[in-house]
Coordinates of C-alpha atoms in Angstrom, one line a residue:
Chain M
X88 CA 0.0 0.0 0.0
X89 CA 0.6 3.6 -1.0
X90 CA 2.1 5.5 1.7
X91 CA 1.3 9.2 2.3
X92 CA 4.4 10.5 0.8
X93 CA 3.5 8.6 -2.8
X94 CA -0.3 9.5 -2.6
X95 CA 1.1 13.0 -2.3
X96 CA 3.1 12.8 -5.4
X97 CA 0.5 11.1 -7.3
X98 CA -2.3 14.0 -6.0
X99 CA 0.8 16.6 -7.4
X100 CA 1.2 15.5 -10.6
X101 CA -2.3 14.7 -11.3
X102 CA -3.2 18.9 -9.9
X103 CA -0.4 19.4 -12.3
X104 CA -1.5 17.5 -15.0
X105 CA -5.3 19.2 -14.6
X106 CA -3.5 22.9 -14.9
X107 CA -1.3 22.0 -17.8
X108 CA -4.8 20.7 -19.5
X109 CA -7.0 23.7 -18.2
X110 CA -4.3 26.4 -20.1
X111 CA -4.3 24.2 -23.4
X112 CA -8.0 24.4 -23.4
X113 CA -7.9 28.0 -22.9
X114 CA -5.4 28.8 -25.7
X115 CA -7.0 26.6 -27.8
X116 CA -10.8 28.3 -26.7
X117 CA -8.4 31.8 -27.9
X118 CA -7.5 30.5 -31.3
X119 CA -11.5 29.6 -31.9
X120 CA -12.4 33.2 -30.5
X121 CA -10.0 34.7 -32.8
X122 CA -11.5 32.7 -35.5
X123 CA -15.0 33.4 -35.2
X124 CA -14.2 36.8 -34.8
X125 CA -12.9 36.7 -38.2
X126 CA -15.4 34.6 -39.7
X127 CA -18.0 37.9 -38.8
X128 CA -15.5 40.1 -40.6
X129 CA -15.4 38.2 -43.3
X130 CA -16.8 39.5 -46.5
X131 CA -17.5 36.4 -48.4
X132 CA -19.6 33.3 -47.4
X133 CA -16.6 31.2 -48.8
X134 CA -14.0 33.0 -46.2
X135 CA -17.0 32.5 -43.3
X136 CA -17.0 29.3 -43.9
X137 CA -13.3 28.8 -43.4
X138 CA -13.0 30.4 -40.3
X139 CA -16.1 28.7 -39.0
X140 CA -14.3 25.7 -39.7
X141 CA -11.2 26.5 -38.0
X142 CA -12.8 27.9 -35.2
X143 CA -15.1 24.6 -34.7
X144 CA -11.9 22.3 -34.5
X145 CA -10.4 24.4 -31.8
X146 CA -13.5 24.3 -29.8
X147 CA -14.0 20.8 -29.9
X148 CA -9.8 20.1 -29.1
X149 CA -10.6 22.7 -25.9
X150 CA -13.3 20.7 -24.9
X151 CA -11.3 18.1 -25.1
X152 CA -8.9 19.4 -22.7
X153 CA -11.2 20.4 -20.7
X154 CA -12.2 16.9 -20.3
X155 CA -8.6 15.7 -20.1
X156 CA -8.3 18.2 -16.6
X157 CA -11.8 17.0 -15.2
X158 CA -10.1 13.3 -15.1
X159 CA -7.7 14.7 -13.6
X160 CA -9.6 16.2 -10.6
X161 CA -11.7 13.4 -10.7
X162 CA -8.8 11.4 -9.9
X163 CA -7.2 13.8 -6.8
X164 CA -10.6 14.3 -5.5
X165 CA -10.8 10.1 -5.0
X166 CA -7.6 10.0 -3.6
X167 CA -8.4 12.9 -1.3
X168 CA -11.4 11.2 -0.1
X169 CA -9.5 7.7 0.2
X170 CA -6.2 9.6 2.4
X171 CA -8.7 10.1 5.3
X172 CA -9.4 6.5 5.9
X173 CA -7.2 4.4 4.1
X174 CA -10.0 1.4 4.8
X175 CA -10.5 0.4 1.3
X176 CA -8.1 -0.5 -1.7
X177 CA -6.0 2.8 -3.5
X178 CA -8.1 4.5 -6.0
X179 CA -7.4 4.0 -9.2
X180 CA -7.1 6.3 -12.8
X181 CA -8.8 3.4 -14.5
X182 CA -11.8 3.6 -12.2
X183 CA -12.7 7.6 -13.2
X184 CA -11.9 7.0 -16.4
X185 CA -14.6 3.9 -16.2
X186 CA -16.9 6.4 -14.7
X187 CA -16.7 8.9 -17.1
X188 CA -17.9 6.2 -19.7
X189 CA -21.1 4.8 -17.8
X190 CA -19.2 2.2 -16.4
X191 CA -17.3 0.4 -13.6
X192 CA -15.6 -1.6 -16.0
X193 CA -12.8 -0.2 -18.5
X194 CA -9.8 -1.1 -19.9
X195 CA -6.8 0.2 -21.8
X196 CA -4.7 -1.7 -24.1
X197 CA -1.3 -0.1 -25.9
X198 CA 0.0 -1.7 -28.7
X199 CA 3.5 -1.6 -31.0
X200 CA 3.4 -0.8 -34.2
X201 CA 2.6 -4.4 -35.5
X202 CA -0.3 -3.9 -33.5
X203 CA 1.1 -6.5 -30.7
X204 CA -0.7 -5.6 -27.5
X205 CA 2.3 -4.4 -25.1
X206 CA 0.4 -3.0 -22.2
X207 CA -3.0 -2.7 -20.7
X208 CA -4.9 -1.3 -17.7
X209 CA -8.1 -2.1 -16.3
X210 CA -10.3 -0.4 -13.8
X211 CA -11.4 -3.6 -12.2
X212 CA -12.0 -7.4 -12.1
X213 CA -13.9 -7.6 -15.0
X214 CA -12.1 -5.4 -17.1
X215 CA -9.2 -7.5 -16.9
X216 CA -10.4 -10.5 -17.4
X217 CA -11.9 -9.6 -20.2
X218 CA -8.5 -7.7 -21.9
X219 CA -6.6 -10.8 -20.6
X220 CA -9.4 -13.0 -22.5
X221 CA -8.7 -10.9 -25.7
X222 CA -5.3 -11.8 -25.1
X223 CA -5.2 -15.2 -24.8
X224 CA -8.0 -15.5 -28.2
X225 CA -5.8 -13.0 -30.5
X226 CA -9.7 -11.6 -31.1
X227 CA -11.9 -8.9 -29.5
X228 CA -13.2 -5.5 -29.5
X229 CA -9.9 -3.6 -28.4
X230 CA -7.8 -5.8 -31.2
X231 CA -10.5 -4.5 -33.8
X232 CA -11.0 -0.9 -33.0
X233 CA -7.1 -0.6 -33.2
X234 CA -6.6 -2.7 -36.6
X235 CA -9.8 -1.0 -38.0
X236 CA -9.0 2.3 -36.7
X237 CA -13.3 2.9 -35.7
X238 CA -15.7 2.3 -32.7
X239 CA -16.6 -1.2 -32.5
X240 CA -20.1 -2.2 -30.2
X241 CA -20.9 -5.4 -29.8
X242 CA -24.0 -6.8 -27.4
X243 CA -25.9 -10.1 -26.5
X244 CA -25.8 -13.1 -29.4
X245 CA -23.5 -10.8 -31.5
X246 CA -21.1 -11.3 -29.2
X247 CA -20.8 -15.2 -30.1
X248 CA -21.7 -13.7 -33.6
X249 CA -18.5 -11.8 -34.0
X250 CA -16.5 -12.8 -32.6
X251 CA -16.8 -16.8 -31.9
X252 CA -14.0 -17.5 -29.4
X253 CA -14.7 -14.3 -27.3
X254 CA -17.6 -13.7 -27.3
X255 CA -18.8 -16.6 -25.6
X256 CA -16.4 -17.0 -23.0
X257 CA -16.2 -12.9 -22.3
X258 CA -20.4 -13.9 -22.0
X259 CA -19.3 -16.4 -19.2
X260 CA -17.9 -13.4 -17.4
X261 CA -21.1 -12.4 -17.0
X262 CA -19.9 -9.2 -19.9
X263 CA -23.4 -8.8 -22.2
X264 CA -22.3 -5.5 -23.7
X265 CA -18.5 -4.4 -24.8
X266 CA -17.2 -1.6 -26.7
X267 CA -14.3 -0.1 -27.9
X268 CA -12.9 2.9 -29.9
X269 CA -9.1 3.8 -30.7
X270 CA -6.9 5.9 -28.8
X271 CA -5.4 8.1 -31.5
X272 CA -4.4 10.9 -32.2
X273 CA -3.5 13.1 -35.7
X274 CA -4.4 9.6 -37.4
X275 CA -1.6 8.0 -35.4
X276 CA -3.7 5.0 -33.5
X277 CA -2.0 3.9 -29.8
X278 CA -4.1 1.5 -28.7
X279 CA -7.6 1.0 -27.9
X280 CA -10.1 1.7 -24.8
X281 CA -13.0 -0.8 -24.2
X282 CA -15.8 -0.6 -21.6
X283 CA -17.6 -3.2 -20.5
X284 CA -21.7 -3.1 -19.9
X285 CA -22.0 0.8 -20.0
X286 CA -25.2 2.2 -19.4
X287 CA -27.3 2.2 -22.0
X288 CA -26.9 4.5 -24.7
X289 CA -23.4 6.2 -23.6
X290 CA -21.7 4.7 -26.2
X291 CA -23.7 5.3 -28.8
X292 CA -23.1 9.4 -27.8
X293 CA -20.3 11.4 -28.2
X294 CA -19.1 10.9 -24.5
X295 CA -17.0 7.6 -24.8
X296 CA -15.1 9.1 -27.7
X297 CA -14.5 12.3 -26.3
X298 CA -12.8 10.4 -22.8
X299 CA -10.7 8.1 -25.3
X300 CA -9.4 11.5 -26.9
X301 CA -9.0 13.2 -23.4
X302 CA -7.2 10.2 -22.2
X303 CA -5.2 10.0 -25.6
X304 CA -4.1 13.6 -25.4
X305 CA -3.3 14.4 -21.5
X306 CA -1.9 11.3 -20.9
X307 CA -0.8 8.7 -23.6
X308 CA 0.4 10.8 -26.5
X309 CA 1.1 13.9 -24.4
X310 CA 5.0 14.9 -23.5
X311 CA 4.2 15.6 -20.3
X312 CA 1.6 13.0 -19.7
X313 CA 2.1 9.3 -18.3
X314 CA 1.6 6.5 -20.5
X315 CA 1.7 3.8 -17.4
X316 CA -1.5 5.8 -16.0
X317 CA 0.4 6.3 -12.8
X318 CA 1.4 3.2 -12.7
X319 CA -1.2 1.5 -13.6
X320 CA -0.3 -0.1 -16.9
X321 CA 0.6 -3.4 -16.8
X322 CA 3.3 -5.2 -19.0
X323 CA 2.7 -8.5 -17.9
X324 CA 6.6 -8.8 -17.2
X325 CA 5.9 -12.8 -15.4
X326 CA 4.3 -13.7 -18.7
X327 CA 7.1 -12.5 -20.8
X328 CA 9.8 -14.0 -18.1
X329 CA 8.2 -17.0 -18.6
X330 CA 8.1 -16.9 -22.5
X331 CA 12.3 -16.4 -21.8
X332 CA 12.5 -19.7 -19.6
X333 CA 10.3 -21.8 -22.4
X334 CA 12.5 -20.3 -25.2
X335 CA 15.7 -21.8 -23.4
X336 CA 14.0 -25.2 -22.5
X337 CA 12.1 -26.0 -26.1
X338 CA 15.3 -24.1 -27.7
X339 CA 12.7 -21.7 -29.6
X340 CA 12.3 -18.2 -30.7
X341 CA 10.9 -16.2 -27.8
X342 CA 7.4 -14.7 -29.8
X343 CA 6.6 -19.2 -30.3
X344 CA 7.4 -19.3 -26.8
X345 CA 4.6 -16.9 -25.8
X346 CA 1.9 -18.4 -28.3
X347 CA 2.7 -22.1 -26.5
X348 CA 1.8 -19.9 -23.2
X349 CA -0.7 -19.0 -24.3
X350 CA -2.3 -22.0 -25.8
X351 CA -1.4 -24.0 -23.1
X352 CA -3.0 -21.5 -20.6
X353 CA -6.2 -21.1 -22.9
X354 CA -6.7 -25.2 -23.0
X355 CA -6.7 -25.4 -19.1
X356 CA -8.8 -22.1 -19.4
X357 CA -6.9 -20.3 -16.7
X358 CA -5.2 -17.1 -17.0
X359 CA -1.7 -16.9 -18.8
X360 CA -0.5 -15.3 -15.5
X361 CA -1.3 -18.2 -13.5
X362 CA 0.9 -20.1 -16.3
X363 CA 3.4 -17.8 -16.0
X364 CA 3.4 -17.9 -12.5
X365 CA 4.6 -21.9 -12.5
X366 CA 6.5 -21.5 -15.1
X367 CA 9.0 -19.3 -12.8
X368 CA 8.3 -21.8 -9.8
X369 CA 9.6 -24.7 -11.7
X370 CA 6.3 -26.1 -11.3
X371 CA 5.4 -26.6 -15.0
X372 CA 7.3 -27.0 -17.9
X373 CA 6.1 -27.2 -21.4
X374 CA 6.8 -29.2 -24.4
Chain I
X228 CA -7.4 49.9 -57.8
X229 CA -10.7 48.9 -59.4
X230 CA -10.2 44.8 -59.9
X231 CA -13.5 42.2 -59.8
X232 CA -13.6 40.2 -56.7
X233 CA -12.1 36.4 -57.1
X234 CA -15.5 34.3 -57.6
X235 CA -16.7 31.9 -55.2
X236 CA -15.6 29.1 -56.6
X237 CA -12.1 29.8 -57.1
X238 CA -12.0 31.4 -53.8
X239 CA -13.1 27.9 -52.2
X240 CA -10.5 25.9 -54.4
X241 CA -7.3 28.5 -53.1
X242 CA -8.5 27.7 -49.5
X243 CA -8.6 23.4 -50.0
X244 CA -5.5 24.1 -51.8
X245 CA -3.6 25.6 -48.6
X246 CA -5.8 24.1 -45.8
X247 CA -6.3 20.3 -47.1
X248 CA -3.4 19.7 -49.3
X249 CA -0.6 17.9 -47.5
X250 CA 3.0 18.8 -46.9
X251 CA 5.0 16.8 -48.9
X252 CA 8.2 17.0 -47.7
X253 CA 7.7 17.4 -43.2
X254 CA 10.7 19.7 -42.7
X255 CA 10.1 22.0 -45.8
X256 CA 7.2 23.3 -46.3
X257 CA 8.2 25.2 -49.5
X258 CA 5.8 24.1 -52.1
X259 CA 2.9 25.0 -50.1
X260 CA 4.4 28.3 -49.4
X261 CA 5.3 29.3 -53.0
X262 CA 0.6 27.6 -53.6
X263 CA 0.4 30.4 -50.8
X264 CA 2.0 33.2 -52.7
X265 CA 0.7 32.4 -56.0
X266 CA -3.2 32.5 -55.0
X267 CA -2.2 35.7 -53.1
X268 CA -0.9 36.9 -56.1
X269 CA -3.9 35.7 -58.4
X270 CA -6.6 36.8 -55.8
X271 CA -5.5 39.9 -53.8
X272 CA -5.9 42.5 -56.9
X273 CA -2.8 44.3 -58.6
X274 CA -0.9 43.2 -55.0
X275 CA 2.6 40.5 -56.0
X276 CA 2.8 38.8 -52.9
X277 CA 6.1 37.4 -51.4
X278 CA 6.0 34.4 -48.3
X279 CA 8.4 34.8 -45.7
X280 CA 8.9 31.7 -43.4
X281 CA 11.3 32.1 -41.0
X282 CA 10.3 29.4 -38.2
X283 CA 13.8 29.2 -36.5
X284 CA 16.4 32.2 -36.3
X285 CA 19.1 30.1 -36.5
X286 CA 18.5 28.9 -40.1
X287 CA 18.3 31.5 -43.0
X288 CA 14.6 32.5 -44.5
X289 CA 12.9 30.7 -46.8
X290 CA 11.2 32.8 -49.2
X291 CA 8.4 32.1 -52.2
X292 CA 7.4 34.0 -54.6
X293 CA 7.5 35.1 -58.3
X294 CA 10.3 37.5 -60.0
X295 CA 13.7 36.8 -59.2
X296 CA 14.7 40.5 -57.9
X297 CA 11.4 40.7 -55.7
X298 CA 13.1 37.4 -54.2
X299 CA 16.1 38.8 -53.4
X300 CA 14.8 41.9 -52.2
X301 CA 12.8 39.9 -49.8
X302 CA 15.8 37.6 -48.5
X303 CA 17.9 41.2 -47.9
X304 CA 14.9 42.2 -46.4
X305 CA 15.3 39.0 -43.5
X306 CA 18.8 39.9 -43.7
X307 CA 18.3 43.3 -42.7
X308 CA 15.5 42.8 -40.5
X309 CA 13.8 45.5 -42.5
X310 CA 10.4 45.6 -44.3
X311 CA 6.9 44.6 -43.5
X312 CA 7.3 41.0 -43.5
X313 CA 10.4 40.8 -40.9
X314 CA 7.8 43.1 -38.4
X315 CA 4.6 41.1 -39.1
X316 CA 6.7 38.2 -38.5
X317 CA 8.6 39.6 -35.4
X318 CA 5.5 41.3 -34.0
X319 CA 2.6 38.6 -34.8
X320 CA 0.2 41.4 -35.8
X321 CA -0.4 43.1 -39.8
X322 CA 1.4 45.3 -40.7
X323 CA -1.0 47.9 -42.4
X324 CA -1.2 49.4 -45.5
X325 CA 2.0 51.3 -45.7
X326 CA 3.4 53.9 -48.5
X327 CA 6.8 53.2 -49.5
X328 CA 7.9 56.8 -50.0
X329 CA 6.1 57.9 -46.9
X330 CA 8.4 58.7 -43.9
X331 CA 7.5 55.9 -41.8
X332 CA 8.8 53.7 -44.2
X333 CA 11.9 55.4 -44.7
X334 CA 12.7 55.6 -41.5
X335 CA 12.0 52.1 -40.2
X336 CA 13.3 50.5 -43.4
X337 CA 15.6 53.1 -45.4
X338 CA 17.2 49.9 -47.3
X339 CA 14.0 48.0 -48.3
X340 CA 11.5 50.9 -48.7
X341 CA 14.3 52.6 -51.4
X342 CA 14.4 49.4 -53.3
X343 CA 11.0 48.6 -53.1
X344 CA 10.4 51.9 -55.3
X345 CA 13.1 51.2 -57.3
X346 CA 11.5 48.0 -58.5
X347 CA 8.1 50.1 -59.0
X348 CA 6.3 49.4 -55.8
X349 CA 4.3 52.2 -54.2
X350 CA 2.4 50.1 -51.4
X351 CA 3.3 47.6 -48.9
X352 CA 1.3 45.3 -46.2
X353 CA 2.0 42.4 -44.1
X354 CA -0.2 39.6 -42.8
X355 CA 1.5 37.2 -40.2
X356 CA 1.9 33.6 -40.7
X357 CA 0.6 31.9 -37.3
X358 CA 1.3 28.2 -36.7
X359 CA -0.4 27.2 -33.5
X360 CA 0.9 29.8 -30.8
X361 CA 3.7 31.2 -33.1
X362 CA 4.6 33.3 -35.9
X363 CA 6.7 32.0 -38.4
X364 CA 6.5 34.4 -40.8
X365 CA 4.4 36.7 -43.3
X366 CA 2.6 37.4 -46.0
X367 CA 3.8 40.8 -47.7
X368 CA 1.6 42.7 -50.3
X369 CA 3.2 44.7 -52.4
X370 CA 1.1 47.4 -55.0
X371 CA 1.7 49.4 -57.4
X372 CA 1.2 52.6 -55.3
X373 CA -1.7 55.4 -56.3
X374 CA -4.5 54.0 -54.1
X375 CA -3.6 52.6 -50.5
X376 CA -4.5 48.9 -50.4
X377 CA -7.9 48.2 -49.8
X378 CA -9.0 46.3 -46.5
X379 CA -10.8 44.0 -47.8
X380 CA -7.7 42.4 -49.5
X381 CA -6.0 42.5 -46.3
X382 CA -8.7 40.4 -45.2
X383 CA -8.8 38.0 -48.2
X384 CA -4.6 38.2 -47.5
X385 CA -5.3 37.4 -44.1
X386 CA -7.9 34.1 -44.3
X387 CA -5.4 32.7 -47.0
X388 CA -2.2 32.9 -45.0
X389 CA -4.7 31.1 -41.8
X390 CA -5.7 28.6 -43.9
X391 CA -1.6 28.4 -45.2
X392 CA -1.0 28.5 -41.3
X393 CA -3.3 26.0 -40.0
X394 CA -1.9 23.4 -42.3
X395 CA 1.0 24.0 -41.4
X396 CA 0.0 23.4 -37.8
X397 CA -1.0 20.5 -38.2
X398 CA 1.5 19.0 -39.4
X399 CA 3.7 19.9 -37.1
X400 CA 1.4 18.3 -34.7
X401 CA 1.4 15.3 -36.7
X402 CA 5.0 14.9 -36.6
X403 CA 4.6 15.6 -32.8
X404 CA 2.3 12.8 -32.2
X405 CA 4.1 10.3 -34.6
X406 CA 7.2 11.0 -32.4
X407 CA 5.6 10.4 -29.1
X408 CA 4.4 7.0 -30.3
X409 CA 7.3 5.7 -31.3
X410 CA 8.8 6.6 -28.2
X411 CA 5.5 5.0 -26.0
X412 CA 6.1 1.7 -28.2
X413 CA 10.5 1.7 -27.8
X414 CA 10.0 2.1 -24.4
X415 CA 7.1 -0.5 -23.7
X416 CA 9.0 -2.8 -26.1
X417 CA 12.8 -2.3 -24.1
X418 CA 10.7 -3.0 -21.4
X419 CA 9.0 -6.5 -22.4
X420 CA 12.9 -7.1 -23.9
X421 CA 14.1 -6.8 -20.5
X422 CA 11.7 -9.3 -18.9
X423 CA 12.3 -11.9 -21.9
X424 CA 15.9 -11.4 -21.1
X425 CA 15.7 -12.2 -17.3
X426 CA 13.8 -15.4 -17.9
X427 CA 16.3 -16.5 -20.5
X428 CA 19.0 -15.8 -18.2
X429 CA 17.5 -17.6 -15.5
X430 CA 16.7 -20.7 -17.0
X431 CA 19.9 -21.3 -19.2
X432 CA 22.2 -20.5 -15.6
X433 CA 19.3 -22.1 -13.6
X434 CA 19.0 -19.0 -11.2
X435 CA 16.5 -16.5 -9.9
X436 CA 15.1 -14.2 -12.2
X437 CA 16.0 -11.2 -10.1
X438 CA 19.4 -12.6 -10.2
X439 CA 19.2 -12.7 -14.0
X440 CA 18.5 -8.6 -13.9
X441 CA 21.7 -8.1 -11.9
X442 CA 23.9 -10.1 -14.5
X443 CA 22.0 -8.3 -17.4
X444 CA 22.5 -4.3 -15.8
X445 CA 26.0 -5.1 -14.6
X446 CA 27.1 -6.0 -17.8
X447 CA 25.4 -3.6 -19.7
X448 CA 27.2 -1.1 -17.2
X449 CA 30.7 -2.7 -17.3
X450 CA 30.2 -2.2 -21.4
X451 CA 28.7 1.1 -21.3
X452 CA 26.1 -0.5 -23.4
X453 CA 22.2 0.5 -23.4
X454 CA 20.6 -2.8 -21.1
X455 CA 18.0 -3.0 -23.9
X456 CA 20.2 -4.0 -26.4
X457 CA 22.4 -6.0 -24.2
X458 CA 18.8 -7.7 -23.2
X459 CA 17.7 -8.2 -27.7
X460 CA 21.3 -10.3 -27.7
X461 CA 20.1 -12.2 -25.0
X462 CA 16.5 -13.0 -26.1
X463 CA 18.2 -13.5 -29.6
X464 CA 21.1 -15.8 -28.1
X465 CA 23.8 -13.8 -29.5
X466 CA 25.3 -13.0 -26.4
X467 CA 25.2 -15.6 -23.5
X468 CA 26.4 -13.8 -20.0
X469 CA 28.5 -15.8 -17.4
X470 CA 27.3 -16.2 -13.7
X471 CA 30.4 -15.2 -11.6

């Protein structure tokens, strides 16, 4: 557990992070005022209509960061609240960002550039089972709305429908509604976030989108932002010390030695972790 | 000046052309510079316009435009730190209709307002060049003197270097976010490297894992070598390290 002097540093830099978001939103909100005050000068519909334009995209990227420094507070005001008593488990980022979706349940998964998933996060339980499900099947909503580069919703039998691996067993979760959309950025696409049975209708609105964005530009693709989401991000480091290990014993390359992990962990439909886990004990060896 | 106002249409097509089109090459931006002074040119009247883009003081001025002495008038003009465009772009704000053989001309840029006139100029505006926050250079309007240079085409000047600007913008941002990517995905990737490494050290030399990351960073110090790549040789078996 946190203790004061890290909960402290992790209140600072979130305050900081809301400040940093607050004055982009402002200068952007100044370069759509400018704009519009142009577009009423403007003596042609054709040079209106330009300005509007410009004016509009600043808007929505200030409303953005205004969004971006509301997660923020979200995120010191929880750990203010949790500092007095200290009787449940340390907030975390995840969870307001679940929140702001509709949702207790939300995950984040980064991926490289061949679209490998390197990292995720998840807000609770659920969330990470199902991102570590998605994992284990090589299919899912998060894996699609980063290849395909769009919002992907999937609910009930098109679950099973869509995705015929995942969707039942995410269904066995007790999951009846999942949905994703890219993190990215200037067309360069990060990674995905994917919420898990959001009240209904918030991801058909604007709102899910507009906290992947928020989320995208304060933290993930920001230079002063935090990609681990204050340490939240997980790596799955025992998984991939394990892949090491079976490399050495089956004398393989170490991305075969992660799909055996995988497969193996699938067939006794546990987690990979778990795998992992006796893998480094010396209490299972594949092959 | 007594000129019929660009149409619609070809208005509309100047304005894709400098907000839509893409930069070709990231770090020079100079063929959408010269499309910005050409539609200036074409649409702002009996005005020749001249670009200046001077986004960094430590490399010389780009410049675009038509007419090979205007050109070099405007690069002595950055060289000088005379004329309308080096104020617009030091100041951020238009410089207004100006007359060349007017005093205030002639006092702020004795060398550029003298050859202005001797090239036939009479008039002279400038219109910054914003890119996000900054200014990185102008627009400068040069007439044939007579009439002062109406506000309107200040205006039209004005919208056409935003839209020139606002491209340019967001590129830059582009270019910004593309960086900070790759970064996120090196850095998640050295990471995931580094734990491959430790288990493959630790089951070839049979010990801990946490013992496997002391052999892996004191070699990689001992070799003044990056424990990422140290850790790729490992995963890779090109480099086996010994226990002590």
């Amino acid at each position: 557990m946190a203790t004061g002097g890290e909960v402290g540093d992790l209140m600072a830099s979130a305050e900081r992070k809301a400040a940093v978001a607050r004055v982009r939103s402002e200068r952007e909100s100044g370069h759509a005022e400018l704009h519009e005050f142009r577009a009423g000068q403007a003596p042609t519909e054709v040079l209106r209509d330009v300005h509007l334009r410009i004016a509009e995209i600043h808007r929505s990227t200030a409303a953005r960061h205004l969004t971006a420094a509301q997660l923020q507070d979200d995120y010191v005001s929880r750990l203010r609240d949790w500092s007095r008593t200290r009787n449940t488990p340390q907030p975390q980022f995840m969870s307001g960002v679940a929140a702001a979706c509709g949702t207790s349940s939300a995950a984040v998964t980064l991926v490289g550039a061949a679209r490998d998933q390197l990292g995720l996060a998840a807000s609770d339980e659920p969330a990470r089972a199902a991102q570590e499900l998605e994992f284990l099947l090589g299919e899912g909503p998060a894996r699609d709305a980063t290849s395909e580069v769009r919002p992907v919703t999937a609910a009930g039998p098109a679950l099973a429908d869509r995705w015929p691996g995942y969707g039942p067993a995410v269904a066995e979760l007790g999951i009846g509604a999942v949905a994703a959309v890219p993190l990215s950025l200037s067309g360069t696409c990060v990674g995905a976030l994917a919420v898990f049975d959001p009240v209904q209708g918030v991801t058909d609105s604007d709102t899910f989108s507009e906290v992947a964005e928020a989320l995208t530009r304060s933290m993930i693709l920001s230079s002063d932002g935090d990609p681990g989401l204050y340490g939240a991000t997980d790596l799955r480091a025992k998984v991939h010390q394990a892949a090491g290990m079976v490399s050495v014993h089956l004398d393989c390359p170490v991305t075969d030695a992660l799909e055996l992990i995988r497969a193996h962990a699938f067939a006794e439909g546990v987690l990979d972790h778990s795998v992992a886990e006796r893998i480094l004990r010396g209490e299972l060896r594949l092959g | 000046m007594s000129t019929m106002p660009p149409s619609q249409q070809r208005l509309a097509q100047a304005f894709v052309d400098l907000a839509a089109s893409q930069v070709t090459e990231p770090s020079d931006p100079t063929g959408l510079l010269a499309a910005l002074a050409a539609h200036g040119t074409e649409l702002l009247g009996d005005c020749v316009t001249v670009v200046l883009y001077a986004p960094d003081d430590s490399v010389g001025p780009d410049v675009a435009g038509t007419g090979k002495e205007l050109l070099h008038l405007a690069r002595s003009a950055a060289t000088w730190g005379e004329g309308p465009g080096s104020e617009a772009r030091r100041t951020g704000v238009p410089v207004p209709d100006t007359a060349l053989d007017g005093e205030r001309a002639r006092r702020d840029w004795p060398r550029y307002a003298a050859r202005a006139v001797e090239l036939g100029y009479g008039r002279a505006a400038a219109l910054p060049l914003h890119v996000g926050d900054d200014t990185l250079g102008a627009l400068v309007l040069l007439g044939p003197g007579g009439t002062p240079l109406p506000p309107e085409l200040l205006t039209l000047g004005q919208s056409l270097t935003d839209a020139a600007g606002w491209n340019l913008e967001r590129d830059r941002r582009l270019r910004e976010t593309r960086a900070l990517a790759d970064q996120l995905g090196q850095a998640l990737t050295s990471r995931i490297v580094i734990e491959q490494a430790k288990g493959t050290l630790a089951a070839r030399h049979s010990i801990t894992v946490d013992e496997a990351f002391r052999i892996l960073r004191s070699h990689a110090r001992s070799h003044r070598r990056r424990i990422t790549e140290v850790a790729q040789e490992v995963v890779e078996r090109r480099l086996d390290l010994q226990t002590d």
